[in-house]
Coordinates of C-alpha atoms and ligand atoms in Angstrom, one line a residue:
Chain P
M992 CA 0.1 0.0 0.1
A993 CA 1.1 3.5 -0.7
Y994 CA 1.5 6.4 1.8
E995 CA 1.4 10.0 1.8
V996 CA 3.4 12.3 4.3
S997 CA 1.1 14.6 6.3
I998 CA 2.6 17.4 8.2
F999 CA 1.2 19.9 10.7
L1000 CA 2.0 23.3 9.5
E1001 CA 1.5 26.7 11.1
N1002 CA 0.8 29.7 8.9
K1003 CA 4.0 31.4 9.9
I1004 CA 6.9 32.8 7.9
G1005 CA 9.5 30.2 7.5
H1006 CA 7.7 27.2 8.8
F1007 CA 7.1 25.6 5.4
E1008 CA 10.7 26.2 4.3
R1009 CA 11.7 24.4 7.5
I1010 CA 10.0 21.2 6.1
T1011 CA 11.3 21.6 2.6
N1012 CA 14.8 22.1 4.0
V1013 CA 14.8 18.8 5.8
L1014 CA 13.6 17.1 2.7
K1015 CA 16.3 18.8 0.7
E1016 CA 19.0 17.6 3.1
T1017 CA 17.6 14.2 3.1
K1018 CA 17.5 14.2 -0.7
I1019 CA 13.8 13.5 -0.9
N1020 CA 12.0 14.3 -4.2
I1021 CA 8.6 15.8 -3.8
R1022 CA 6.3 14.4 -6.5
S1023 CA 3.1 16.4 -5.5
M1024 CA 1.8 18.5 -2.7
A1025 CA -1.3 20.1 -1.4
I1026 CA -2.0 22.3 1.6
N1027 CA -5.3 22.2 3.6
D1028 CA -5.7 25.5 5.3
T1029 CA -7.9 26.1 8.3
V1030 CA -9.1 29.3 9.8
N1031 CA -7.2 28.5 13.0
G1032 CA -3.8 29.6 11.9
W1033 CA -2.6 26.2 10.9
G1034 CA -3.1 23.6 8.1
I1035 CA -2.0 20.2 7.0
L1036 CA 0.6 19.7 4.3
N1037 CA 0.1 16.6 2.3
L1038 CA 3.1 15.4 0.3
L1039 CA 3.7 12.6 -2.2
V1040 CA 7.4 11.8 -2.1
D1041 CA 9.7 9.2 -3.6
D1042 CA 10.5 7.6 -0.1
P1043 CA 7.9 8.2 2.4
D1044 CA 9.5 6.2 5.1
K1045 CA 12.8 8.1 4.9
A1046 CA 10.9 11.4 4.8
Y1047 CA 8.9 10.5 7.8
E1048 CA 12.0 9.6 9.8
A1049 CA 14.0 12.7 8.8
L1050 CA 11.0 15.0 9.8
S1051 CA 10.2 13.1 12.9
E1052 CA 13.8 13.4 14.1
K1053 CA 13.7 17.2 13.8
G1054 CA 10.7 17.2 16.1
I1055 CA 8.2 18.0 13.4
S1056 CA 4.5 16.6 13.7
V1057 CA 4.3 14.3 10.9
A1058 CA 2.3 11.2 10.0
L1059 CA 2.1 8.6 7.3
R1060 CA -1.2 8.1 5.9
K1061 CA -2.4 5.3 3.6
V1062 CA -3.6 6.5 0.3
I1063 CA -5.1 4.9 -2.8
A1064 CA -3.6 5.8 -6.1
L1065 CA -5.5 5.4 -9.4
E1066 CA -4.5 6.0 -13.0
M1067 CA -6.1 8.2 -15.5
K1068 CA -5.6 9.5 -19.0
D1069 CA -3.7 12.8 -19.2
E1070 CA -6.1 14.5 -21.4
A1071 CA -9.1 16.8 -21.3
G1072 CA -11.9 15.1 -19.2
G1073 CA -9.5 12.4 -17.9
L1074 CA -10.1 13.4 -14.1
D1075 CA -13.9 13.7 -14.7
D1076 CA -14.1 10.1 -16.1
L1077 CA -12.1 8.8 -13.2
L1078 CA -14.1 10.7 -10.5
L1079 CA -17.3 9.5 -12.0
Q1080 CA -16.1 5.9 -11.7
V1081 CA -15.0 6.5 -8.1
A1082 CA -18.4 8.0 -7.3
Q1083 CA -20.1 5.1 -8.9
A1084 CA -17.9 2.9 -6.7
D1085 CA -19.4 4.8 -3.7
V1086 CA -16.0 5.8 -2.4
N1087 CA -15.7 9.1 -0.4
F1088 CA -12.4 10.7 0.0
N1089 CA -11.0 13.5 2.3
N1090 CA -8.3 14.9 0.2
A1091 CA -6.6 14.3 -3.1
L1092 CA -3.1 14.9 -4.8
G1093 CA -2.5 14.5 -8.5
R1094 CA 0.4 14.4 -10.9
T1095 CA 1.2 13.6 -14.5
I1096 CA 3.6 11.1 -15.8
Q1097 CA 4.8 12.5 -19.1
E1098 CA 6.4 9.3 -20.5
T1099 CA 3.2 7.3 -20.6
Q1100 CA 0.7 10.3 -21.1
T1101 CA -1.1 9.2 -18.0
A1102 CA -1.8 10.9 -14.7
I1103 CA -2.2 9.7 -11.1
L1104 CA -4.9 10.6 -8.6
V1105 CA -4.0 9.9 -5.1
L1106 CA -6.9 9.8 -2.6
N1107 CA -7.0 9.7 1.2
V1108 CA -10.1 7.8 2.4
D1109 CA -11.7 7.1 5.8
D1110 CA -12.1 3.4 5.4
Y1111 CA -9.1 2.0 3.4
E1112 CA -9.9 -1.6 3.3
E1113 CA -13.6 -1.1 2.4
S1114 CA -12.8 1.5 -0.3
I1115 CA -10.2 -0.8 -1.9
A1116 CA -12.9 -3.6 -2.1
K1117 CA -15.4 -1.2 -3.7
L1118 CA -12.9 0.0 -6.3
N1119 CA -11.8 -3.7 -7.0
A1120 CA -15.6 -4.6 -7.4
K1121 CA -16.0 -1.9 -10.1
G1122 CA -12.8 -3.1 -11.8
I1123 CA -10.8 0.1 -11.1
K1124 CA -7.2 -0.6 -11.0
I1125 CA -5.2 0.5 -8.1
L1126 CA -1.5 1.5 -8.8
E1127 CA 1.6 -0.2 -7.3
D1128 CA 3.6 1.7 -4.6
Q1129 CA 6.7 2.4 -6.6
K1130 CA 4.7 3.8 -9.5
V1131 CA 2.9 6.1 -7.2
Y1132 CA 6.2 7.2 -5.8
G1133 CA 7.6 7.7 -9.2
N1134 CA 10.3 5.3 -8.8
Q1135 CA 9.6 3.3 -12.0
Chain V
M1044 CA -1.2 2.9 71.0
R1045 CA 0.3 4.0 67.7
K1046 CA 1.2 7.9 67.8
E1047 CA -1.1 9.6 65.3
F1048 CA 0.1 13.2 65.8
W1049 CA 3.3 14.9 66.4
Q1050 CA 1.6 17.2 68.9
E1051 CA -1.8 16.0 69.8
D1052 CA -2.3 19.0 72.1
F1053 CA -2.2 21.4 69.3
E1054 CA -3.2 19.4 66.2
V1055 CA -6.6 18.4 67.3
L1056 CA -7.6 21.3 69.3
G1057 CA -11.3 22.3 69.2
K1058 CA -12.4 25.2 67.3
N1059 CA -13.0 27.4 70.3
D1060 CA -9.9 26.4 72.1
L1061 CA -7.9 27.1 69.0
K1062 CA -9.3 30.7 68.7
K1063 CA -8.7 31.3 72.3
L1064 CA -5.0 30.4 71.8
Q1065 CA -4.9 32.5 68.7
V1066 CA -6.3 35.6 70.6
E1067 CA -3.7 35.1 73.4
R1068 CA -0.9 34.7 70.9
L1069 CA -2.0 37.6 68.7
N1070 CA -1.9 39.9 71.8
A1071 CA 1.6 38.7 72.6
T1072 CA 2.6 39.2 69.0
I1073 CA 1.3 42.8 69.1
E1074 CA 3.3 43.3 72.2
H1075 CA 6.5 41.9 70.5
A1076 CA 5.8 43.7 67.2
A1077 CA 5.5 47.1 69.1
R1078 CA 9.2 46.8 69.9
S1079 CA 10.3 47.1 66.3
P1080 CA 10.8 50.6 64.8
Y1081 CA 8.2 49.9 62.1
Y1082 CA 5.3 48.7 64.1
K1083 CA 6.1 51.0 66.9
T1084 CA 5.4 54.0 64.7
L1085 CA 2.5 52.3 63.0
F1086 CA 0.7 51.2 66.2
Q1087 CA 1.0 54.8 67.5
Q1088 CA -0.5 56.2 64.4
K1089 CA -3.3 53.7 64.5
N1090 CA -3.8 53.6 68.1
I1091 CA -3.3 49.8 68.4
H1092 CA -2.3 48.4 71.9
K1093 CA -1.5 45.0 73.3
G1094 CA -4.6 43.3 74.7
D1095 CA -6.9 45.1 72.1
I1096 CA -7.9 41.8 70.6
K1097 CA -10.7 40.1 72.4
D1098 CA -11.9 37.9 69.3
I1099 CA -9.8 36.7 66.5
A1100 CA -12.2 38.4 63.9
Q1101 CA -10.7 41.7 65.3
I1102 CA -7.6 41.1 63.4
R1103 CA -9.3 42.9 60.5
D1104 CA -8.8 46.1 62.3
L1105 CA -5.0 45.7 62.1
P1106 CA -3.2 47.1 59.1
F1107 CA -1.6 44.9 56.3
T1108 CA 1.9 44.6 55.9
T1109 CA 3.4 44.1 52.4
K1110 CA 6.7 43.0 50.8
Q1111 CA 7.3 46.7 49.8
D1112 CA 7.0 47.6 53.7
L1113 CA 9.7 45.0 54.2
R1114 CA 12.0 46.3 51.6
E1115 CA 11.5 49.9 52.6
N1116 CA 12.6 49.1 56.2
F1117 CA 15.5 47.0 55.2
P1118 CA 17.4 45.6 57.0
Y1119 CA 16.4 46.1 60.7
G1120 CA 13.2 48.1 60.7
F1121 CA 11.1 45.0 61.7
L1122 CA 13.6 43.7 64.3
T1123 CA 12.1 43.6 67.8
L1124 CA 15.3 42.4 69.7
P1125 CA 18.9 43.5 70.1
K1126 CA 21.1 41.9 67.4
K1127 CA 22.9 40.1 70.2
E1128 CA 19.7 37.9 70.5
I1129 CA 19.5 37.1 66.8
I1130 CA 21.2 33.8 65.7
R1131 CA 20.2 33.5 62.0
L1132 CA 18.9 35.4 59.0
H1133 CA 17.3 34.0 55.8
S1134 CA 17.0 36.3 52.7
S1135 CA 15.5 36.3 49.3
S1136 CA 17.8 36.8 46.3
G1137 CA 16.5 40.1 45.2
T1138 CA 18.3 41.0 42.0
T1139 CA 16.8 44.5 42.0
G1140 CA 16.2 46.7 45.1
N1141 CA 16.5 45.5 48.6
P1142 CA 16.2 41.8 49.4
T1143 CA 13.7 40.5 51.9
V1144 CA 15.3 39.4 55.1
I1145 CA 13.9 37.5 58.1
F1146 CA 15.7 37.2 61.3
H1147 CA 15.4 34.5 63.9
N1148 CA 16.4 34.1 67.6
R1149 CA 16.6 30.6 69.2
H1150 CA 12.9 30.6 70.1
D1151 CA 12.1 31.2 66.5
L1152 CA 14.3 28.6 65.1
N1153 CA 13.0 26.0 67.6
S1154 CA 9.5 26.9 66.8
W1155 CA 10.1 26.6 63.1
A1156 CA 11.9 23.3 63.5
N1157 CA 9.0 21.9 65.4
L1158 CA 6.4 23.0 62.8
M1159 CA 8.6 21.4 60.1
A1160 CA 8.8 18.2 62.2
R1161 CA 5.0 18.3 62.7
S1162 CA 4.5 18.8 58.9
L1163 CA 6.8 15.8 58.0
F1164 CA 4.9 13.6 60.6
C1165 CA 1.7 14.7 59.1
A1166 CA 2.9 13.3 55.7
G1167 CA 3.7 10.0 57.3
I1168 CA 7.5 10.4 57.7
R1169 CA 8.8 8.9 60.9
D1170 CA 12.2 8.7 62.8
T1171 CA 12.8 5.3 61.1
D1172 CA 13.1 7.1 57.6
V1173 CA 16.1 8.0 55.7
F1174 CA 15.4 11.5 54.3
Q1175 CA 17.4 13.0 51.5
N1176 CA 17.0 16.8 51.2
I1177 CA 17.5 17.6 47.5
C1178 CA 17.4 21.3 47.9
G1179 CA 19.8 24.2 47.9
Y1180 CA 21.1 25.1 51.4
G1181 CA 22.3 28.5 52.3
L1182 CA 20.0 31.7 52.3
F1183 CA 17.2 29.8 50.7
T1184 CA 14.9 28.4 53.4
G1185 CA 14.2 25.0 51.8
G1186 CA 17.6 23.6 52.8
L1187 CA 18.1 24.5 56.5
G1188 CA 14.2 24.6 57.1
F1189 CA 13.9 20.9 56.2
Q1190 CA 17.3 20.0 57.8
Y1191 CA 16.2 21.2 61.3
G1192 CA 12.8 19.6 60.8
I1193 CA 14.2 16.2 59.9
E1194 CA 16.6 16.4 62.8
T1195 CA 13.9 17.4 65.2
L1196 CA 11.6 14.5 63.9
G1197 CA 14.5 12.2 64.4
A1198 CA 14.8 10.7 60.9
L1199 CA 18.3 10.2 59.4
S1200 CA 19.0 13.2 57.4
I1201 CA 20.9 13.4 54.1
P1202 CA 21.7 17.0 53.4
A1203 CA 22.3 16.3 49.7
G1204 CA 21.8 19.9 48.4
A1205 CA 20.5 20.7 44.8
G1206 CA 21.5 19.3 41.5
N1207 CA 24.1 16.7 40.5
S1208 CA 21.5 14.0 39.7
L1209 CA 24.0 11.1 39.4
R1210 CA 25.3 11.7 42.9
Q1211 CA 21.7 12.0 44.2
I1212 CA 20.8 8.5 42.8
K1213 CA 24.1 7.2 44.2
L1214 CA 23.1 8.6 47.6
M1215 CA 19.6 7.1 47.4
Q1216 CA 21.1 3.7 46.7
D1217 CA 24.0 3.8 49.1
Y1218 CA 22.0 4.7 52.2
G1219 CA 18.5 3.4 51.2
T1220 CA 16.7 6.7 51.1
T1221 CA 13.0 6.3 51.8
A1222 CA 11.9 9.9 51.6
A1223 CA 13.1 13.0 49.8
H1224 CA 12.2 16.7 49.2
A1225 CA 12.7 18.4 45.8
I1226 CA 11.0 20.9 43.6
P1227 CA 8.6 19.2 41.3
S1228 CA 10.4 20.3 38.0
Y1229 CA 13.6 18.9 39.2
L1230 CA 12.0 15.4 39.8
G1231 CA 11.2 15.2 36.2
R1232 CA 14.8 15.7 35.2
L1233 CA 15.9 13.3 38.0
Y1234 CA 13.7 10.7 36.5
E1235 CA 15.2 11.2 33.0
V1236 CA 18.7 10.7 34.6
F1237 CA 17.5 7.4 36.3
Q1238 CA 16.2 6.2 32.9
S1239 CA 19.5 7.1 31.0
A1240 CA 21.4 5.2 33.7
G1241 CA 19.2 2.2 33.0
L1242 CA 17.6 2.5 36.3
D1243 CA 14.0 2.4 37.5
P1244 CA 13.3 4.3 40.7
K1245 CA 10.4 1.9 41.5
K1246 CA 12.8 -1.1 41.7
D1247 CA 16.2 0.5 42.1
T1248 CA 15.4 2.7 45.3
K1249 CA 13.6 2.3 48.5
L1250 CA 11.8 5.6 48.1
K1251 CA 8.2 5.6 49.3
T1252 CA 7.6 9.3 50.1
L1253 CA 8.4 12.5 48.3
V1254 CA 7.8 15.9 49.5
I1255 CA 7.2 18.5 46.8
G1256 CA 6.9 22.3 47.1
A1257 CA 8.5 25.6 46.6
E1258 CA 7.0 26.1 43.0
P1259 CA 3.5 26.0 42.0
H1260 CA 2.2 22.7 40.5
T1261 CA -1.0 21.0 39.6
D1262 CA -2.5 17.8 41.0
E1263 CA -1.7 16.1 37.6
Q1264 CA 2.1 16.9 37.9
R1265 CA 1.8 15.3 41.4
K1266 CA 0.3 12.2 40.0
R1267 CA 3.0 12.0 37.2
I1268 CA 5.6 12.2 39.9
E1269 CA 3.9 9.4 42.0
E1270 CA 3.8 7.2 39.0
M1271 CA 7.3 7.9 37.9
F1272 CA 8.9 7.1 41.4
G1273 CA 6.2 4.7 42.7
V1274 CA 5.8 6.9 45.8
R1275 CA 3.2 9.1 47.4
A1276 CA 4.0 12.7 47.0
F1277 CA 2.9 15.3 49.5
N1278 CA 2.5 19.0 48.9
S1279 CA 4.6 21.3 51.1
F1280 CA 3.8 25.1 51.5
G1281 CA 5.8 27.7 52.9
L1282 CA 7.3 31.2 52.2
S1283 CA 10.5 32.8 53.8
E1284 CA 8.5 35.7 55.3
M1285 CA 6.6 33.1 57.3
N1286 CA 9.8 31.2 58.0
G1287 CA 10.0 29.0 55.1
P1288 CA 8.7 25.5 54.7
G1289 CA 6.4 24.0 57.3
V1290 CA 3.7 26.6 57.1
A1291 CA 1.2 24.1 55.5
F1292 CA 1.4 20.4 54.7
E1293 CA -0.7 17.6 53.3
C1294 CA -1.6 14.8 55.5
E1295 CA -2.2 11.1 54.5
Y1296 CA -5.5 12.1 52.8
Q1297 CA -3.7 14.4 50.2
N1298 CA -6.7 16.7 50.1
G1299 CA -5.5 20.2 50.9
L1300 CA -2.7 21.3 53.1
H1301 CA -3.3 21.9 56.8
I1302 CA -2.1 25.3 57.7
W1303 CA -0.9 25.5 61.3
E1304 CA -3.3 27.8 62.9
D1305 CA -1.6 27.8 66.3
A1306 CA 1.4 29.5 64.6
Y1307 CA -0.4 31.6 62.0
V1308 CA -3.7 33.6 61.7
V1309 CA -4.9 32.7 58.1
E1310 CA -7.1 35.0 56.1
I1311 CA -8.2 34.8 52.4
V1312 CA -9.0 38.2 50.9
N1313 CA -10.1 39.5 47.5
P1314 CA -6.8 41.0 46.2
D1315 CA -8.6 44.1 44.7
T1316 CA -10.9 44.9 47.6
L1317 CA -8.9 43.4 50.4
E1318 CA -12.2 42.2 51.8
P1319 CA -12.3 38.6 53.2
V1320 CA -13.8 36.0 51.0
P1321 CA -16.1 33.1 52.2
D1322 CA -14.4 29.7 52.7
G1323 CA -14.2 27.8 49.4
E1324 CA -13.5 31.0 47.4
Y1325 CA -10.1 31.8 45.9
G1326 CA -8.3 34.9 47.0
E1327 CA -5.0 36.2 48.3
L1328 CA -3.6 34.4 51.4
V1329 CA -2.9 36.8 54.2
M1330 CA -0.9 35.6 57.2
T1331 CA 0.1 36.7 60.7
T1332 CA 2.8 35.1 62.7
L1333 CA 1.8 34.0 66.3
D1334 CA 5.0 32.5 67.5
R1335 CA 7.8 34.6 66.1
Q1336 CA 9.6 36.9 68.5
S1337 CA 12.5 38.6 66.5
M1338 CA 10.4 39.6 63.6
P1339 CA 6.6 39.2 63.9
L1340 CA 4.6 40.0 60.7
I1341 CA 0.9 41.3 61.0
R1342 CA -1.5 40.6 58.1
Y1343 CA 1.3 39.9 55.6
R1344 CA 0.0 39.8 52.1
T1345 CA 1.7 36.7 50.6
R1346 CA 0.5 37.5 47.1
D1347 CA -0.2 33.6 46.9
I1348 CA -3.7 32.6 45.5
T1349 CA -5.5 29.9 47.3
R1350 CA -8.7 29.1 49.1
I1351 CA -9.9 27.4 52.2
I1352 CA -11.1 23.9 51.7
P1353 CA -14.3 23.8 53.5
G1354 CA -15.2 20.8 55.8
K1355 CA -13.3 18.6 58.2
C1356 CA -10.3 16.4 57.2
E1357 CA -10.6 12.7 58.1
C1358 CA -7.3 12.7 59.7
G1359 CA -8.8 14.4 62.7
R1360 CA -6.6 17.5 62.5
T1361 CA -8.6 20.6 63.2
H1362 CA -6.4 23.1 61.5
R1363 CA -8.0 24.2 58.3
R1364 CA -6.7 23.1 54.9
I1365 CA -5.7 25.5 52.1
D1366 CA -5.8 24.3 48.5
R1367 CA -2.6 24.1 46.4
I1368 CA -1.5 27.5 45.3
T1369 CA -3.0 28.5 42.0
G1370 CA -0.7 31.4 41.2
R1371 CA 0.3 34.8 42.5
S1372 CA -2.1 37.6 42.9
D1373 CA 0.3 39.5 40.4
D1374 CA -0.2 36.8 37.9
M1375 CA -4.0 37.2 37.9
F1376 CA -5.5 38.9 34.9
I1377 CA -9.0 39.9 34.2
I1378 CA -10.5 39.1 30.8
K1379 CA -14.1 39.6 29.7
G1380 CA -14.8 40.4 33.4
C1381 CA -13.5 37.1 34.8
N1382 CA -10.5 36.7 37.2
V1383 CA -8.0 34.2 35.6
F1384 CA -5.0 32.6 37.0
P1385 CA -2.6 30.9 34.5
M1386 CA -2.4 27.8 36.6
Q1387 CA -6.2 27.2 36.0
I1388 CA -5.4 27.0 32.3
E1389 CA -2.4 24.8 32.9
G1390 CA -4.6 22.4 35.0
V1391 CA -6.9 22.0 32.1
L1392 CA -4.3 21.4 29.6
M1393 CA -2.4 18.9 31.7
K1394 CA -5.5 16.6 31.6
I1395 CA -5.6 16.5 27.8
P1396 CA -3.2 13.8 26.6
E1397 CA -2.9 15.2 23.0
V1398 CA -1.2 18.5 24.1
G1399 CA 2.0 19.3 26.0
S1400 CA 2.0 21.2 29.2
D1401 CA 3.8 24.2 27.4
Y1402 CA 1.5 27.0 26.6
L1403 CA 1.5 30.8 26.1
I1404 CA -1.4 33.1 26.9
T1405 CA -1.6 36.4 24.9
L1406 CA -4.1 39.0 25.6
V1407 CA -5.0 41.1 22.7
T1408 CA -7.5 43.5 21.5
L1409 CA -9.3 42.4 18.3
N1410 CA -11.8 44.8 16.8
G1411 CA -12.1 46.7 20.0
T1412 CA -12.8 43.5 22.1
D1413 CA -10.2 42.0 24.5
E1414 CA -9.5 38.3 23.8
M1415 CA -7.5 35.6 25.5
V1416 CA -5.4 33.7 23.0
V1417 CA -4.1 30.3 24.3
E1418 CA -1.5 28.7 22.2
V1419 CA -0.7 24.9 22.9
E1420 CA 1.5 22.4 21.4
V1421 CA 0.0 19.3 19.8
K1422 CA 2.3 16.4 20.8
K1423 CA 4.2 14.8 17.9
E1424 CA 3.1 11.3 18.7
W1425 CA -0.7 12.3 18.6
F1426 CA -0.5 13.9 15.2
K1427 CA -2.2 11.6 12.7
G1428 CA -2.6 14.0 9.8
D1429 CA -6.4 14.2 10.3
I1430 CA -7.6 17.8 10.0
R1431 CA -11.0 17.0 11.7
R1432 CA -9.5 15.5 14.7
L1433 CA -7.4 18.7 15.2
D1434 CA -10.5 20.8 14.7
N1435 CA -12.3 18.7 17.3
L1436 CA -9.3 19.0 19.7
T1437 CA -9.4 22.8 19.3
K1438 CA -13.1 22.8 20.2
M1439 CA -12.6 20.5 23.1
I1440 CA -9.8 22.6 24.7
T1441 CA -11.8 25.8 24.1
A1442 CA -14.8 24.4 25.8
Q1443 CA -12.7 23.0 28.8
I1444 CA -11.0 26.3 29.4
R1445 CA -14.3 28.2 29.2
D1446 CA -15.7 25.9 31.9
E1447 CA -12.7 26.5 34.1
V1448 CA -12.3 30.2 33.9
L1449 CA -15.7 31.2 32.4
A1450 CA -14.1 33.3 29.6
K1451 CA -14.1 31.8 26.2
P1452 CA -10.4 31.6 24.8
I1453 CA -9.3 31.6 21.2
V1454 CA -7.2 28.2 21.1
K1455 CA -4.4 28.0 18.6
L1456 CA -2.5 24.8 18.0
V1457 CA 1.1 25.2 17.3
E1458 CA 3.9 23.0 16.2
P1459 CA 6.0 21.4 19.0
G1460 CA 9.1 23.3 20.1
Y1461 CA 7.7 26.7 19.1
I1462 CA 6.7 27.7 22.7
P1463 CA 9.7 28.5 24.8
K1464 CA 10.3 25.7 27.4
S1465 CA 9.5 26.6 30.9
E1466 CA 12.5 27.0 33.2
G1467 CA 11.0 27.5 36.8
K1468 CA 8.9 30.6 36.5
A1469 CA 8.5 31.1 32.8
V1470 CA 6.6 33.8 31.2
R1471 CA 3.1 32.4 30.4
V1472 CA 1.1 35.6 29.9
V1473 CA 1.9 38.4 27.4
D1474 CA -0.5 41.4 27.6
N1475 CA -0.6 43.2 24.3
R1476 CA -4.1 44.7 25.0
V1477 CA -4.6 48.3 23.9
N1478 CA -5.7 49.6 27.2
G1479 CA -3.4 47.2 29.3
V1480 CA -5.2 45.5 32.1
T1481 CA -8.9 46.5 31.5
K1482 CA -11.2 46.0 34.5
E1483 CA -14.6 46.6 32.9
N1484 CA -17.6 45.7 34.8
I1485 CA -19.1 43.4 32.4
S1486 CA -20.2 39.9 33.4
C1487 CA -18.4 36.8 32.6
S1488 CA -19.3 35.7 29.0
Ligands
LIG1816 ZN1 -5.8 15.8 57.3

């Protein structure tokens, strides 16, 4: 199963850079990112990286609040309407998600949609039942 | 029969007998005090004489004494005896202005040592104990105050002094220490040293009792200490102006501290109006010495905030109990018409496992309204990346603080390590309000 790296982040100058600096020092490649902002002065930074375990360890060691969260990665065509087609399938499978990341893979003209869901096992089963293909970890992390 | 009290004659004295004793001793105190330059002048101005007091409630007719009075009359203005009679002084480490100095003759030191022994006995410590006093000696009263008390009680004393954790652990192991006294924040550090030495105080020492005091702490901190060391920890209260330790102490029931009313008259007053508050309500502790000859103090404003715990204690002692100190009257701030002590907020946060005990209160004016912003750290290990969980945590903390202090705070979660770590008396409150401390007469919202 694949993981995203979730980080507690305050909306303060320099805090984001502190995170990216740790990743730079550890030679972690960020494939995709999204920030969920809240009104309370903090948010959650979700990252898709080439080595989630290594990123988790490095950030954790620096005292940063970090968690690994299971995600489901799906493939779609990198063309107009590709995302809509995929989301329709996901909705038909009755899978609800909390947040999403996306990235394209130029070589194969495809794109990846990464979803964080409440019930991981149940969502997988529903997607499988609809014949929606779930990507392998290393492909999600962009390592092959 | 097993001895239950150190001094049964005094500790279980009936209410009326205790009051009678207080009246007798207060008149004697006024007589002593009138020999000091400060009180001599004051008593003449206010027409106060020995024998004036017929009922202990009349103490309210006497003037207050403040720390400022002590400083302004430094060093000998409160002294009632020739220096030849004085055998010791203790002094605060005032870095600015005059220090606060208290003098003792032999009677005073004996009286203090006896109160200290009574306090230790009250917490279950006996002459069979080995007592390690992990506390600075010298001008600070925690060292010698405990030392004389342990010796008067007859336990084996180890005057270990402060710091050097490895040596403290070695002393405990070499001599089979069963009881110790230390400040609560130090015990956390000592435990870490035990751990890094591969030792467990529960298995590798004979400790069964800890006495903690000298800095404000919550009941949750006490429970953590009890769990870490596998002991019972008893709260000790004292202040150098009232001798030092041994003023009030917890008994085996650990429900408030018996304050020795044969030695002190105890009042709780509203720090703003100086009027007495009813038992059970928080206010500033005001104390009068009843058994100190060299330097009696009358209605001394301690600036410590506490309350009388109503009702009788199961141990049978008739001396009333004060609650643990919730802060200094100087620390109190007023927000949305509510009196708030930082320790109340700390108490709430310590009960919530997801957050650390480090916090910062900032008082700000937002759109013309004063607000209390409470920043708390989310513990690293509790972070699971879930935004709703953190939102719920924010709401829960907001509600709990509001229930405790009656004013609704703005709670902000911050990353671990961004709030300065507390070293003893850390700054917990920053007041950035436009009008400084506002005392508007609006009701608690
Ligand atoms: Zn009791």
